[in-house]
mmCIF file of C-alpha atoms in Angstrom:
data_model
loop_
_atom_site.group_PDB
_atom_site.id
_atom_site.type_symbol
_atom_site.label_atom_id
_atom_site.label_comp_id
_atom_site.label_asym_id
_atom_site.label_seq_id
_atom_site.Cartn_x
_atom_site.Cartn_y
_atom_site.Cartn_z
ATOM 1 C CA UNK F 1 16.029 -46.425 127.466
ATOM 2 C CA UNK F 2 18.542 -49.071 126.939
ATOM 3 C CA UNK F 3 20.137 -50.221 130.457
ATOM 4 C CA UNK F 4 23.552 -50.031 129.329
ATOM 5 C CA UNK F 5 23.193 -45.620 128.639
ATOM 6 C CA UNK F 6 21.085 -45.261 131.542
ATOM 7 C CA UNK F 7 24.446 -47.387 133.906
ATOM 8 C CA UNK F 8 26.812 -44.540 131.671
ATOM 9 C CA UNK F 9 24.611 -41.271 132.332
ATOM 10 C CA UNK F 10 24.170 -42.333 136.160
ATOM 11 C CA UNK F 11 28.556 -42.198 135.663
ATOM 12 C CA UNK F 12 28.269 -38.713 133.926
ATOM 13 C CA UNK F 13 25.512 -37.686 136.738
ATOM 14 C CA UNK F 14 28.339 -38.684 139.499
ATOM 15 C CA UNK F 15 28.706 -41.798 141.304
ATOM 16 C CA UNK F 16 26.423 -40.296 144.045
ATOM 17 C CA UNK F 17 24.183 -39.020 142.161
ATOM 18 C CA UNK F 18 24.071 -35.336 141.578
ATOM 19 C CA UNK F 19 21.517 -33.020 138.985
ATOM 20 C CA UNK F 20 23.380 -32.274 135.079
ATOM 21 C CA UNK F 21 22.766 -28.988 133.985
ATOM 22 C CA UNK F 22 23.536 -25.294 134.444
ATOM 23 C CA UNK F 23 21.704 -23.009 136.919
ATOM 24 C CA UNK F 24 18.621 -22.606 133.970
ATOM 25 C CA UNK F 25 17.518 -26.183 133.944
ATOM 26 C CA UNK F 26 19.217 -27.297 137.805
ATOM 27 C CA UNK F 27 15.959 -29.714 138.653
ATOM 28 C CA UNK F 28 16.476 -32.154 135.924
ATOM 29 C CA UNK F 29 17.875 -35.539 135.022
ATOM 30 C CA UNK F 30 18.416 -36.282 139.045
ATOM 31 C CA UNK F 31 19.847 -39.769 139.681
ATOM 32 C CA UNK F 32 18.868 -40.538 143.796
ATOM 33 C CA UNK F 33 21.979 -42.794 145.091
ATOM 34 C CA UNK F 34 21.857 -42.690 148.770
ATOM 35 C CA UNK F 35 24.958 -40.884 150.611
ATOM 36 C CA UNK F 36 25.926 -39.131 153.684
ATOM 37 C CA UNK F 37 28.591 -37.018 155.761
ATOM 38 C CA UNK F 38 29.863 -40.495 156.586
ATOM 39 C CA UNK F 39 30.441 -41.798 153.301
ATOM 40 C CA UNK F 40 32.008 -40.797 150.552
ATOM 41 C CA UNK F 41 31.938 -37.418 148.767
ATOM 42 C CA UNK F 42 30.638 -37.503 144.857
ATOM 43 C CA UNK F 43 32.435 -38.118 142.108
ATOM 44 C CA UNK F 44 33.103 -36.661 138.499
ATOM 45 C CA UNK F 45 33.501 -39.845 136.667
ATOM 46 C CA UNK F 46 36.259 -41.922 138.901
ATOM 47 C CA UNK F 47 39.143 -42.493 136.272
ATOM 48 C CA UNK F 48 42.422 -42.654 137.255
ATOM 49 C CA UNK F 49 44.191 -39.306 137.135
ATOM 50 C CA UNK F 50 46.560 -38.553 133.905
ATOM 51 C CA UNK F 51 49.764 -38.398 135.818
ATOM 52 C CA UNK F 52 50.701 -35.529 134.554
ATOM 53 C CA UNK F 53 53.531 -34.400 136.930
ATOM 54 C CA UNK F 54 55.111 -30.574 136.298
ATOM 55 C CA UNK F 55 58.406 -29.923 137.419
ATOM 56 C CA UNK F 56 59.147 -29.507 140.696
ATOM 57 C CA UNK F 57 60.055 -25.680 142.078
ATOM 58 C CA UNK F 58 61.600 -24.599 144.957
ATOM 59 C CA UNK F 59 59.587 -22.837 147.497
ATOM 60 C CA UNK F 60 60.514 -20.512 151.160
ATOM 61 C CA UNK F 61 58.748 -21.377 154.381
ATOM 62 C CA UNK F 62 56.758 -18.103 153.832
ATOM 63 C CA UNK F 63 53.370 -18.519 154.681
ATOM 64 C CA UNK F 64 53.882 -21.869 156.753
ATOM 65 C CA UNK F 65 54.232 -22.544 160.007
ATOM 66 C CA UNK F 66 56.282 -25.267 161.842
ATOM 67 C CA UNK F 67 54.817 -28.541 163.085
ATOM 68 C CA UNK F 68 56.665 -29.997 165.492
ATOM 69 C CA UNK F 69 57.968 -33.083 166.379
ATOM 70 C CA UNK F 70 56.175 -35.481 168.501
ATOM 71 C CA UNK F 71 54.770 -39.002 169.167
ATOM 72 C CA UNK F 72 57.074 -40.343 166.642
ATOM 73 C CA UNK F 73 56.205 -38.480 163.853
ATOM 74 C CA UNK F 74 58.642 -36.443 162.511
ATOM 75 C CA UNK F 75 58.011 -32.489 162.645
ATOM 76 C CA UNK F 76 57.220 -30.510 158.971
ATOM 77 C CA UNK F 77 56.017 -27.004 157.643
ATOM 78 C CA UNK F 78 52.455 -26.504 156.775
ATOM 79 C CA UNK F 79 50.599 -23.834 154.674
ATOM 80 C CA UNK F 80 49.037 -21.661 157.598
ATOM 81 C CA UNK F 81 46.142 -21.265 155.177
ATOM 82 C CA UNK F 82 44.175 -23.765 152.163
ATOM 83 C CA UNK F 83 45.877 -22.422 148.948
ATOM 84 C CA UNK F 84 43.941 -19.222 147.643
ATOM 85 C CA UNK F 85 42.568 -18.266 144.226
ATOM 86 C CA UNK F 86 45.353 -15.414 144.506
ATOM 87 C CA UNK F 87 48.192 -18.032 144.633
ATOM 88 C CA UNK F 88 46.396 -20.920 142.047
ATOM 89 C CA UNK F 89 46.211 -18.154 139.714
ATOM 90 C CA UNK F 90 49.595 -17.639 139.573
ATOM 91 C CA UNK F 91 50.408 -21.623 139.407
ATOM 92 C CA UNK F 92 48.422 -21.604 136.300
ATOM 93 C CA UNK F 93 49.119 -17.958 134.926
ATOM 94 C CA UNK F 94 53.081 -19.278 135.086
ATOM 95 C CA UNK F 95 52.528 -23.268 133.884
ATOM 96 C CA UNK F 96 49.312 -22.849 131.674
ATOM 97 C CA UNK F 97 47.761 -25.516 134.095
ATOM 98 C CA UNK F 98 44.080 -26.420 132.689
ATOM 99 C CA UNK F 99 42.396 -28.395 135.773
ATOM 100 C CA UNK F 100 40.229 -31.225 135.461
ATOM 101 C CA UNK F 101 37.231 -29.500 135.828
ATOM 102 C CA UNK F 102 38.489 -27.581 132.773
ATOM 103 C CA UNK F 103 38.902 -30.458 130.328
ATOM 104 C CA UNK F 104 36.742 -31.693 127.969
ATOM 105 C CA UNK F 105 35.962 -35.607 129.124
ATOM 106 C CA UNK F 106 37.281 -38.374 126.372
ATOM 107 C CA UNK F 107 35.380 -40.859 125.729
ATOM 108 C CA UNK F 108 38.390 -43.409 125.449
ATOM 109 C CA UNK F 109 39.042 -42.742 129.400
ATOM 110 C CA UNK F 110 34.911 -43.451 129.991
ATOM 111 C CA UNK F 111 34.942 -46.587 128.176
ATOM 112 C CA UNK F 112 37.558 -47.890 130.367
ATOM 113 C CA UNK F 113 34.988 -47.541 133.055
ATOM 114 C CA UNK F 114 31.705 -48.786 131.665
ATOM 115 C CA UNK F 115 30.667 -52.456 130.594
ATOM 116 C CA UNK F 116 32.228 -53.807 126.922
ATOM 117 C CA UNK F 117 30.208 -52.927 124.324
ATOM 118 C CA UNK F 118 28.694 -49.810 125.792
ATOM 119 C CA UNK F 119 28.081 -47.683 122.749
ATOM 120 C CA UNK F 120 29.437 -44.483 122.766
ATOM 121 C CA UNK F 121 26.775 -41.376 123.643
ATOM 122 C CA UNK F 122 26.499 -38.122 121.939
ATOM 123 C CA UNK F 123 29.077 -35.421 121.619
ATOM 124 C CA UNK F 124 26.790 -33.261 123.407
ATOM 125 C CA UNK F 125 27.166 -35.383 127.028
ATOM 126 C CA UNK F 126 30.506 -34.495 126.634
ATOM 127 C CA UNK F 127 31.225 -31.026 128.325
ATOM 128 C CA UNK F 128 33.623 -29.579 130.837
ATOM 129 C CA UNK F 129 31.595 -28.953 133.850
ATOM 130 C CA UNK F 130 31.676 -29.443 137.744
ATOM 131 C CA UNK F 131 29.821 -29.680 140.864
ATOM 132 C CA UNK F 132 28.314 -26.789 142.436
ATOM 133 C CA UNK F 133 25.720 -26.246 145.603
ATOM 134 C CA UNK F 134 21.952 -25.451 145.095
ATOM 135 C CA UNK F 135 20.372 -24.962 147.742
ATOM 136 C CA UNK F 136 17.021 -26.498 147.947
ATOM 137 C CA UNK F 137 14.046 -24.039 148.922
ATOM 138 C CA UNK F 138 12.508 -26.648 151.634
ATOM 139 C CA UNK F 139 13.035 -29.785 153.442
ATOM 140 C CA UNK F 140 14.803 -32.760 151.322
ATOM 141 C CA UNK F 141 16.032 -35.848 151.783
ATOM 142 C CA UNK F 142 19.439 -35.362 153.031
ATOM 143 C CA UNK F 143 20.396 -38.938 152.226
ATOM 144 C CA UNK F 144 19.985 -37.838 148.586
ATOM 145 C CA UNK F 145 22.977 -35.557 147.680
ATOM 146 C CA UNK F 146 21.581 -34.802 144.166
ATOM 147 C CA UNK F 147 19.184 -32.382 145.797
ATOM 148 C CA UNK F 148 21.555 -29.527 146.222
ATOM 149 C CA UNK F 149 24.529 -30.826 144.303
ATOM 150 C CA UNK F 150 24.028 -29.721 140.132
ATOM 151 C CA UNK F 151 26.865 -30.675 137.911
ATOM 152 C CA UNK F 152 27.237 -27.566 136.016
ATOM 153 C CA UNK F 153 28.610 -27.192 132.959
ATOM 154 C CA UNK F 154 31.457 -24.430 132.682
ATOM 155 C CA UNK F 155 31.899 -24.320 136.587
ATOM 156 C CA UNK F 156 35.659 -24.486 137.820
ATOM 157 C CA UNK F 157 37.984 -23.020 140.350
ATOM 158 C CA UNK F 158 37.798 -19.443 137.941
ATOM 159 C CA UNK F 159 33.882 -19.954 137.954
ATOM 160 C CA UNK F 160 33.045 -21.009 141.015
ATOM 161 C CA UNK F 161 29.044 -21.384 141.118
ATOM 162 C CA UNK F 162 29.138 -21.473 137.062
ATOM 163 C CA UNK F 163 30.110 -19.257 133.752
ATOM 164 C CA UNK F 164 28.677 -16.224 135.082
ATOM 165 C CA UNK F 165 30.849 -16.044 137.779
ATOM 166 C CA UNK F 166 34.245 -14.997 138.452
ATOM 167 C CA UNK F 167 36.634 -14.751 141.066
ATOM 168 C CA UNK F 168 36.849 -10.874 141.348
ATOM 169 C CA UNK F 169 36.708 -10.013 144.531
ATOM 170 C CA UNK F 170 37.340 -13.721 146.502
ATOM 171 C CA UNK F 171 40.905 -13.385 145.563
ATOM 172 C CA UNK F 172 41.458 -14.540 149.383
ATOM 173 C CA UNK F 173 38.471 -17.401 149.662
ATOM 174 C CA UNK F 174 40.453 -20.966 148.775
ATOM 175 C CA UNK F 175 40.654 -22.171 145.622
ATOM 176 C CA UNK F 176 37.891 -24.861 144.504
ATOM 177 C CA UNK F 177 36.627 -26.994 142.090
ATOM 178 C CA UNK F 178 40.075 -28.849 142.478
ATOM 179 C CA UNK F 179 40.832 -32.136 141.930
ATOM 180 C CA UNK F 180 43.582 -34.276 144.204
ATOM 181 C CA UNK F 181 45.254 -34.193 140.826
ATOM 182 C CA UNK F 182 45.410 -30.667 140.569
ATOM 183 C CA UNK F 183 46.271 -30.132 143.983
ATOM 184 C CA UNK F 184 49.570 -32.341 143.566
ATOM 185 C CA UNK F 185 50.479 -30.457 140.318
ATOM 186 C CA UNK F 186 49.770 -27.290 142.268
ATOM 187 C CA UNK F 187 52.278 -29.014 145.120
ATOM 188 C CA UNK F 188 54.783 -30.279 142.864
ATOM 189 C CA UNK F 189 55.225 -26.559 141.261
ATOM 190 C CA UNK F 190 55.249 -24.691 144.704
ATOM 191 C CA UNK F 191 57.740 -27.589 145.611
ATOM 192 C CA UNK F 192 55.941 -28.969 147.634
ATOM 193 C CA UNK F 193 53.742 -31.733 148.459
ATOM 194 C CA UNK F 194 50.471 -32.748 150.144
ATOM 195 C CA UNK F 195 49.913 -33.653 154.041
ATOM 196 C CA UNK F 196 49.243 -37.068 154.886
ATOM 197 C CA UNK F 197 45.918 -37.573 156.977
ATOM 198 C CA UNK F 198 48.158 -38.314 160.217
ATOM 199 C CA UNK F 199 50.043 -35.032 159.258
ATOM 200 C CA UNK F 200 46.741 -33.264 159.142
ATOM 201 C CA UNK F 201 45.359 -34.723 162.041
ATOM 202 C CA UNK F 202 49.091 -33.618 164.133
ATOM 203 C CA UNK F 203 48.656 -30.423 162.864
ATOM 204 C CA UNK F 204 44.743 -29.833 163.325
ATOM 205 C CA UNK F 205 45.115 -31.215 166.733
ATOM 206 C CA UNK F 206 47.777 -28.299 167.607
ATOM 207 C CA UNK F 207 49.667 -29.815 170.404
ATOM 208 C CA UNK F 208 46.648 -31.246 171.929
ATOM 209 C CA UNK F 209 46.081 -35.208 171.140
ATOM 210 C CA UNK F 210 43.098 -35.302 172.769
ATOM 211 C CA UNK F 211 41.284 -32.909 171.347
ATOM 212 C CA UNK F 212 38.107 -33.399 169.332
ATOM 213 C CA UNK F 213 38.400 -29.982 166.973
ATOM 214 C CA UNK F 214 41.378 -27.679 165.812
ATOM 215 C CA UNK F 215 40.171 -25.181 169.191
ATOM 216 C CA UNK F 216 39.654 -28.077 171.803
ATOM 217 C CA UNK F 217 36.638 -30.049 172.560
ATOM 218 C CA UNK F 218 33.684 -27.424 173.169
ATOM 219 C CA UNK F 219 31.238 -28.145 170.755
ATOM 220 C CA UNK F 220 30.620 -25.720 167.550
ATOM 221 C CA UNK F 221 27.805 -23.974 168.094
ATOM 222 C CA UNK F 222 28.488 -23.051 171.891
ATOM 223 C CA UNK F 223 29.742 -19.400 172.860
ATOM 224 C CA UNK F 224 31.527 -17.803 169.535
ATOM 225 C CA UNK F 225 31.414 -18.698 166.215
ATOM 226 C CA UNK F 226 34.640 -21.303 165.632
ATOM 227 C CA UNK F 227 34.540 -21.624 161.947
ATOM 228 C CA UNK F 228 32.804 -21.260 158.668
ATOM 229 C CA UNK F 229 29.740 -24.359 158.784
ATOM 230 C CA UNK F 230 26.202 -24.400 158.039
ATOM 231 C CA UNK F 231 23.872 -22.674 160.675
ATOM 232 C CA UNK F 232 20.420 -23.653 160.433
ATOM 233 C CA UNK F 233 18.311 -26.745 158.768
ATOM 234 C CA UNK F 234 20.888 -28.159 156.018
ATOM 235 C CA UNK F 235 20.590 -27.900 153.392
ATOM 236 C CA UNK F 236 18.024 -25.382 152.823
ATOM 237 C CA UNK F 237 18.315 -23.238 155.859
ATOM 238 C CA UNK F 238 21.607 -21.725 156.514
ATOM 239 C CA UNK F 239 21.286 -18.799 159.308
ATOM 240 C CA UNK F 240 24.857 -17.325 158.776
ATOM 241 C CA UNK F 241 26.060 -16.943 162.217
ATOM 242 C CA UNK F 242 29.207 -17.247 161.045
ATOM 243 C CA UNK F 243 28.799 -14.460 158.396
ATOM 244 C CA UNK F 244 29.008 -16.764 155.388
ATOM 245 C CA UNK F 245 26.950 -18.890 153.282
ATOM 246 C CA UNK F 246 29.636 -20.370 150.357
ATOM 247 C CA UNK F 247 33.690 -20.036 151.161
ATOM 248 C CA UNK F 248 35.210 -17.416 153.710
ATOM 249 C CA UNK F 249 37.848 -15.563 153.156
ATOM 250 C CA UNK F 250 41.221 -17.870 154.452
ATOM 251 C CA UNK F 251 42.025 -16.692 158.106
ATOM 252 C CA UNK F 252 38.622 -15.301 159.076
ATOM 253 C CA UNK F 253 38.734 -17.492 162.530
ATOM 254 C CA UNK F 254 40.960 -17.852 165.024
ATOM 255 C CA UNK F 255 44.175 -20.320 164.112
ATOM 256 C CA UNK F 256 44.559 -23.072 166.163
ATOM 257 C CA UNK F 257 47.825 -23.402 169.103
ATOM 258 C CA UNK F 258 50.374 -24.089 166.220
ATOM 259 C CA UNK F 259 49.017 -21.151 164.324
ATOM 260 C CA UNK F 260 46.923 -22.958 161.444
ATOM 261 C CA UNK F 261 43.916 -21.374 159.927
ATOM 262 C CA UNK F 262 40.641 -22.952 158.655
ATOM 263 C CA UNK F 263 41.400 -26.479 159.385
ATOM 264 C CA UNK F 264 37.996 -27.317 160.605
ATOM 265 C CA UNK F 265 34.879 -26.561 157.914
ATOM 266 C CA UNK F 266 35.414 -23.554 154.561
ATOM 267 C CA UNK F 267 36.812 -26.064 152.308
ATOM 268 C CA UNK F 268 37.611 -30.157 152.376
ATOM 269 C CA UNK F 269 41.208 -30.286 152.169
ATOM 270 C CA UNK F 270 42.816 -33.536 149.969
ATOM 271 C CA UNK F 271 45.424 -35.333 150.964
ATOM 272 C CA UNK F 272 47.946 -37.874 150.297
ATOM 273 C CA UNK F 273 46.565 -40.990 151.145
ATOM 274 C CA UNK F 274 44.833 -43.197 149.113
ATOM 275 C CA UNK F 275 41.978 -45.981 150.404
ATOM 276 C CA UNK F 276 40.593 -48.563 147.851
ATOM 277 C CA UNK F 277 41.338 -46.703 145.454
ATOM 278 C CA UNK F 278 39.895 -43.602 146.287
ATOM 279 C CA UNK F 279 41.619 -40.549 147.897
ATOM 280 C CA UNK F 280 41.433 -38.664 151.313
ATOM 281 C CA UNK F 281 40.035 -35.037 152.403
ATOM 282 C CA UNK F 282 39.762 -33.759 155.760
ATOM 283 C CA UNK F 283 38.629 -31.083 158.065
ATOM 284 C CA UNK F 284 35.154 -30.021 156.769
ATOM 285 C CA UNK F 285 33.641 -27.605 154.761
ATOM 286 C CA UNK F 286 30.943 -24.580 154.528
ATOM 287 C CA UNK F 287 28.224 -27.221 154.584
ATOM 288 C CA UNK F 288 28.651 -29.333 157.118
ATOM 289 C CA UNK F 289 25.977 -28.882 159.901
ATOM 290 C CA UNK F 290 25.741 -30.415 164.007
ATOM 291 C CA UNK F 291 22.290 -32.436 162.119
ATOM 292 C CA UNK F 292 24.106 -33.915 159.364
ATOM 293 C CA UNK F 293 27.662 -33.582 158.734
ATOM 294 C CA UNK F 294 30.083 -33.118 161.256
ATOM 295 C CA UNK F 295 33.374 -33.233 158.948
ATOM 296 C CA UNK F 296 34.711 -30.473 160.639
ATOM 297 C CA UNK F 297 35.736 -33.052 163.387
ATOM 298 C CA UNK F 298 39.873 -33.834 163.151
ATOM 299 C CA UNK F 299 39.089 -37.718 163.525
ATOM 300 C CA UNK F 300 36.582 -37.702 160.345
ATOM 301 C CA UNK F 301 37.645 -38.127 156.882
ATOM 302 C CA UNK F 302 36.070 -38.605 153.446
ATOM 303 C CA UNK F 303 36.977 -39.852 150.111
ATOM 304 C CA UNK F 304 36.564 -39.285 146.851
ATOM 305 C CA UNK F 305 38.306 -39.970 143.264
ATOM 306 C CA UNK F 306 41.326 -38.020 141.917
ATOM 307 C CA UNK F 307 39.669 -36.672 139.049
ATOM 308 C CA UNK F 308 37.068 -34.996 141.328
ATOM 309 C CA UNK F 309 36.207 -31.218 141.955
ATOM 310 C CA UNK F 310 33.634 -29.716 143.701
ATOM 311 C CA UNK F 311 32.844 -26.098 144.454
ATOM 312 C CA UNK F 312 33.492 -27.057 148.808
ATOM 313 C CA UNK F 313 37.084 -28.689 147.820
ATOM 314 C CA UNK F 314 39.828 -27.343 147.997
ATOM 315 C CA UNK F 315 43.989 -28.341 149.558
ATOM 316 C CA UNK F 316 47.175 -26.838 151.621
ATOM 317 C CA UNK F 317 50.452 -28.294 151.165
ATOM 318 C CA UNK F 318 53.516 -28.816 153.316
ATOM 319 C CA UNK F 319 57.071 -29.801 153.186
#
């Protein structure tokens, strides 16, 4: 196969390398990059997001709590919980938002990204899909992400492991297979905006700089449960101590001292900030494990593209 389409499918495959294809064929076409908990999440294709910026609304402080002033930085309000499928639905049913996951990729915005004369593939490559977990039935290499990430065509946040399924009865879980730049149309409509890391950190740390996690600094798997992570052998072995193996419900564990929910693991939460290029999410998510990924500490971050969405992404807001 000609270099220059195997450098373009490794693009469509994610950066990282994750499996193409819907739950039917999920063990094929696998690129192995390696990647960790300490690098960067994968990525859909890594253009630049459309700047497409919706009006901005007006919001209350419902649903937020205050974050006080301290240490210089300035106090704000923050969503108690990650933004639900309840509320995004709304967003969308009231703007006729279609996310990124949603949209059919253009070749014109690849080509921008791939070597000059890199001819263009078939229209078949080019299908609105996403990122969902697999996972594996035994042992894998966990520096190879593309053995329980498949990039799935038809997933997004209203099918969240794929077409077949739907959002009925997760109404509460947070809303996924978001992109940073659906999260700041999201924002921008609610009138609001996203937190910078430092305001995440201030808030996740809840009054307590020297803490290592939202509830203090005993570790996560001593005494009670603490928040929705992966029990077990990741990532083919989840236990479910906690009582759930994808998402949880937002406000299933205890908030921290400022009264924030679900700021350490469920979902990876964007943010503002931008590095190289590539944008922030903090706090964890439903698959980061003690062995592998500990994400779900405040002083650990992750990046990732803004025209990514995976099914353990999703964002709060404040103002």
């Amino acid at each position: 196969m000609n270099k220059v389409i195997v450098y373009f499918l490794l693009i469509i495959c994610c950066t990282y390398g994750c499996k193409f294809g819907s739950n039917d064929d999920a063990g094929k076409n696998q690129a192995i990059v390696a990647a960790d908990c300490s690098s960067n999440l994968p990525k859909r294709f890594g253009v630049m997001p459309s700047k497409a910026i919706l009006k901005n609304g007006t919001s209350s402080d419902t649903g937020m709590v205050w974050i006080p002033e301290s240490e210089g930085q300035t106090g704000f309000w923050m969503d108690e919980t990650e933004v639900t499928n309840a509320q995004f639905s709304k967003f969308v049913a009231a703007t006729k938002y279609v996310t990124t996951a949603e949209r059919v990729p253009k070749w014109e915005d690849l080509q921008k990204q791939l070597p000059p004369g890199t001819p263009k593939p078939p229209d078949s490559v080019f299908v609105a899909a996403s990122l969902v977990f697999h996972a594996p039935t035994k042992p894998v290499n966990v520096n190879n992400p593309g053995a329980w990430w498949v990039w799935t065509k038809a997933a997004s946040w209203k099918h969240p492991q794929g077409p077949k399924s739907s959002l009925k009865g997760i109404e509460r879980q947070p809303v996924v297979h978001v992109s940073w730049e659906d999260a700041v149309a999201y924002s921008n409509w609610a009138g609001k905006r996203l937190p910078t890391a430092a305001e995440w950190e201030k808030a996740a740390h809840g009054g307590k700089s020297d803490s290592k996690f939202p509830w203090g600094n005993e570790d996560i798997d001593q005494d009670k449960v603490k928040a929705n992570t992966w029990q077990g052998d990741f990532p083919y072995n989840n236990t479910n101590r906690d009582g759930f193996y994808r998402a949880a419900p937002v406000g299933s564990f205890p908030a921290n001292d400022y009264g924030v929910y679900d700021l350490a693991g469920n979902v990876w939460e964007w943010c503002a900030d931008d590095e190289h290029g590539e944008k922030v999410v903090k706090g964890g998510s439903f698959l980061c494990n003690v062995s592998y990924c500990e994400g779900y500490r405040i002083d650990k971050k992750m990046t990732s593209s803004a025209d990514t969405g995976l099914e353990h992404t999703g964002f709060r807001c404040v103002k």
